[in-house]
Structure formats: C-alpha cells, structure tokens
CSV table of C-alpha atoms in Angstrom, one decimal:
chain,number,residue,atom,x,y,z
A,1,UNK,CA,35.2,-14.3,-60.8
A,2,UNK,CA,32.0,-12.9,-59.3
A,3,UNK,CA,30.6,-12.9,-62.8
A,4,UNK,CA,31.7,-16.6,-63.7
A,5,UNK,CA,29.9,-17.8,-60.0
A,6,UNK,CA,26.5,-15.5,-60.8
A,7,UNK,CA,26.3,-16.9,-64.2
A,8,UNK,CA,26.9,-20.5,-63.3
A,9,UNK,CA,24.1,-19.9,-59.8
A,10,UNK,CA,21.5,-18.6,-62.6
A,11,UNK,CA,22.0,-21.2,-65.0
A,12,UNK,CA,22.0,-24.2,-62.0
A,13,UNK,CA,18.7,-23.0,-60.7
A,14,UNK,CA,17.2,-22.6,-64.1
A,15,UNK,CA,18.6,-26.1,-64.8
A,16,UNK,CA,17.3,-27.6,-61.5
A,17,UNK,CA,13.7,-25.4,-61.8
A,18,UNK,CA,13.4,-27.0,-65.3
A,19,UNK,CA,13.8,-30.5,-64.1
A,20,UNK,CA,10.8,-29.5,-61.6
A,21,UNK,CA,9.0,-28.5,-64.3
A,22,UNK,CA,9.1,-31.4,-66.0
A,23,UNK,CA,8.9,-33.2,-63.1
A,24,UNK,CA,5.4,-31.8,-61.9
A,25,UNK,CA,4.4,-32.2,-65.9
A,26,UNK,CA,5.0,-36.0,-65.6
A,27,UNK,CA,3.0,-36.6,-62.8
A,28,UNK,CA,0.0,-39.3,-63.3
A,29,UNK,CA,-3.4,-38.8,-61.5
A,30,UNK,CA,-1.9,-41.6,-59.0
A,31,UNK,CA,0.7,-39.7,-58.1
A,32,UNK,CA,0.5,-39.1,-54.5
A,33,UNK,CA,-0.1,-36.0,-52.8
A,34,UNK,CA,2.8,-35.5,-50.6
A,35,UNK,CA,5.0,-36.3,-53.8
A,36,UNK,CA,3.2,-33.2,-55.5
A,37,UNK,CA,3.1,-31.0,-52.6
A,38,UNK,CA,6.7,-31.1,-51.9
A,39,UNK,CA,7.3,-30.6,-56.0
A,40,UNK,CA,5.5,-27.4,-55.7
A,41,UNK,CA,7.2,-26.0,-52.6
A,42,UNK,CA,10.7,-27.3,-54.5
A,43,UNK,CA,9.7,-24.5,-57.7
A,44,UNK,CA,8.3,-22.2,-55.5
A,45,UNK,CA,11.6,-22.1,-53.3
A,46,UNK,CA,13.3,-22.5,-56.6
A,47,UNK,CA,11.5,-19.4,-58.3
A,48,UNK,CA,12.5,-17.6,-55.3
A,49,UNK,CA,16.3,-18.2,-55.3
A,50,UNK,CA,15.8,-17.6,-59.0
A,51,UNK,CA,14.9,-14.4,-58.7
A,52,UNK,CA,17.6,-13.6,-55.7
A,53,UNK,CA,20.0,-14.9,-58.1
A,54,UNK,CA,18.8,-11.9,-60.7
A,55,UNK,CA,19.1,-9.1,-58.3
A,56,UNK,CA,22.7,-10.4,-57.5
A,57,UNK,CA,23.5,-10.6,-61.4
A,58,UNK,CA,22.2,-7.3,-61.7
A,59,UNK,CA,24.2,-6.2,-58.7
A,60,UNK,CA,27.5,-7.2,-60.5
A,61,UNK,CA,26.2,-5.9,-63.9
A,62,UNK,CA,26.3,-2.5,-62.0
A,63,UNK,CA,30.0,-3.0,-60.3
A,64,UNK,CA,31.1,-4.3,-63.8
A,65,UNK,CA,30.0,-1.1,-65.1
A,66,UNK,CA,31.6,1.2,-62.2
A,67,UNK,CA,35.0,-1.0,-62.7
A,68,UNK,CA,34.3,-0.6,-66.5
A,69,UNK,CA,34.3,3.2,-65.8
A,70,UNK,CA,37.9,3.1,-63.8
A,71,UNK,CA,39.3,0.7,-66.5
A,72,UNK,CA,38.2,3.5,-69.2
A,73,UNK,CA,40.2,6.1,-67.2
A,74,UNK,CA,43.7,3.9,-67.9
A,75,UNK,CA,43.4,2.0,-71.0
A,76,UNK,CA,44.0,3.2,-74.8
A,77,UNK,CA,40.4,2.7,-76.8
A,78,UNK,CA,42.0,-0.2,-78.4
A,79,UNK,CA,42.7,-2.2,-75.2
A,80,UNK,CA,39.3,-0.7,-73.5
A,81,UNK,CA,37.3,-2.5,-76.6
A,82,UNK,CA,39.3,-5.8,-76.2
A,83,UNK,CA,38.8,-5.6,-72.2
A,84,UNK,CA,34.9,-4.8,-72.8
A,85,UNK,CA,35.1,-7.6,-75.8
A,86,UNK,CA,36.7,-9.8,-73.1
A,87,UNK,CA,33.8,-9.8,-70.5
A,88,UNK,CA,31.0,-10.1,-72.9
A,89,UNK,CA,32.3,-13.4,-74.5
A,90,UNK,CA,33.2,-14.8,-70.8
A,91,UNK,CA,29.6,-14.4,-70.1
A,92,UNK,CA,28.4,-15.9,-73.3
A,93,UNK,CA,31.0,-18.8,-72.8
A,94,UNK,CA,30.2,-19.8,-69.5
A,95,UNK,CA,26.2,-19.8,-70.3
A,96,UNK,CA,26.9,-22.0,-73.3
A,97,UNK,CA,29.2,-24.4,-72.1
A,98,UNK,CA,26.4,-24.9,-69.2
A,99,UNK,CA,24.0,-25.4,-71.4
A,100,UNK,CA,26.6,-28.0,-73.4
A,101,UNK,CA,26.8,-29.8,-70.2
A,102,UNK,CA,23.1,-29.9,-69.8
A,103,UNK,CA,22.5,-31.4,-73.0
A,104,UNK,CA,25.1,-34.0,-72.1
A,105,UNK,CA,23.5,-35.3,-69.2
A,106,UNK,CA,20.2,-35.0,-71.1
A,107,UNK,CA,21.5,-37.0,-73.9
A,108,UNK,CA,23.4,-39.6,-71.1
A,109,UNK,CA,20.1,-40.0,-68.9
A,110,UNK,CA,17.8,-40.5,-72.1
A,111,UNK,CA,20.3,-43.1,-73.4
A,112,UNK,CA,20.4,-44.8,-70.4
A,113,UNK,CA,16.4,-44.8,-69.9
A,114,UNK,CA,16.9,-46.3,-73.4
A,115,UNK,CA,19.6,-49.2,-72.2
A,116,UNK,CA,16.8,-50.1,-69.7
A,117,UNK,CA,14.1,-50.5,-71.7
A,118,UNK,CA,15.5,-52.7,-74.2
C-alpha cells in the first residue's frame, strides 16, 4: 500500500512539475511578472516536494527490503521469487498506467485546443 501511494505522489509531482515546465516555456515577453514569479516559486516548491517524495520512496525501498528479509525466512525459493516478482511488476504497473493516464489527458486537452480552433 505504502508503495502504490509513494509511486503515484512521485509520478503526480513529476506530472504537475512538468506542466510548470512547460508552462514557464510558453511564456511570451508580455507575460506579466507576477504571472512568472509565482510559476517559479510553483517549481521551486514543486522541486522541493519532489525531492521529499524520493527520500520517502527510498525510505520504503529500505522497509521493503527488511520485510523482504522476514518474507525470505518463511517462504520456499519458489514462492520468495514470485513474492519478489510480485512487487517489482506492481511498481512498474502503477508507473505505467500513470503515465497511460497522462497521455490521455494530453491527447484529450490537445484535441480539445483543436475543437476550438477550428
């Protein structure tokens, strides 16, 4: 559970710090400064969180390996390597079904701007 809530924290603020990116990129020369002030303190705060975000992941990388450890101690090899097999692709799920999402509201919001325009 832990896992599935760190994963989905680092990939919203990476989401949200990209959009701030972009954001900042897209600003004109008549942009005014307020507007890019309080862009730069939103990725600064962002970067921030981000990196809270990666001490907590590797916080539960190490209590994954200490309950890892105690798992070890009361599964047959077989059932250790589908527990170990188990974790790994939960991880690698969750990030790409985010970044599926992503995309989909990507692909929504561009097809949209595109309804507009016509």
């Amino acid at each position: 559970g832990d896992l599935d809530k760190v994963v989905n924290l680092l990939l919203s603020l990476s989401g949200r710090l990209a959009r701030v990116e972009t954001a900042l990129g897209s600003l004109g020369p008549h942009t005014p400064a307020e507007d890019k002030v309080a862009l730069r303190e939103k990725q600064r705060l962002l970067v921030a969180q981000l990196e809270d975000a990666k001490e907590l992941k590797e916080h539960v990388g190490r209590r994954e390996e200490a309950v890892g450890a105690m798992v070890a101690r009361y599964l047959p090899a077989e059932h250790l390597q589908d527990y170990q097999h188990f974790i790994k692709m939960k991880s690698a799920l969750i990030t790409e079904q985010r970044e599926l999402e992503e995309k989909i509201k990507l692909g929504q919001e561009q097809l949209r701007c595109l309804r507009e325009s016509l």
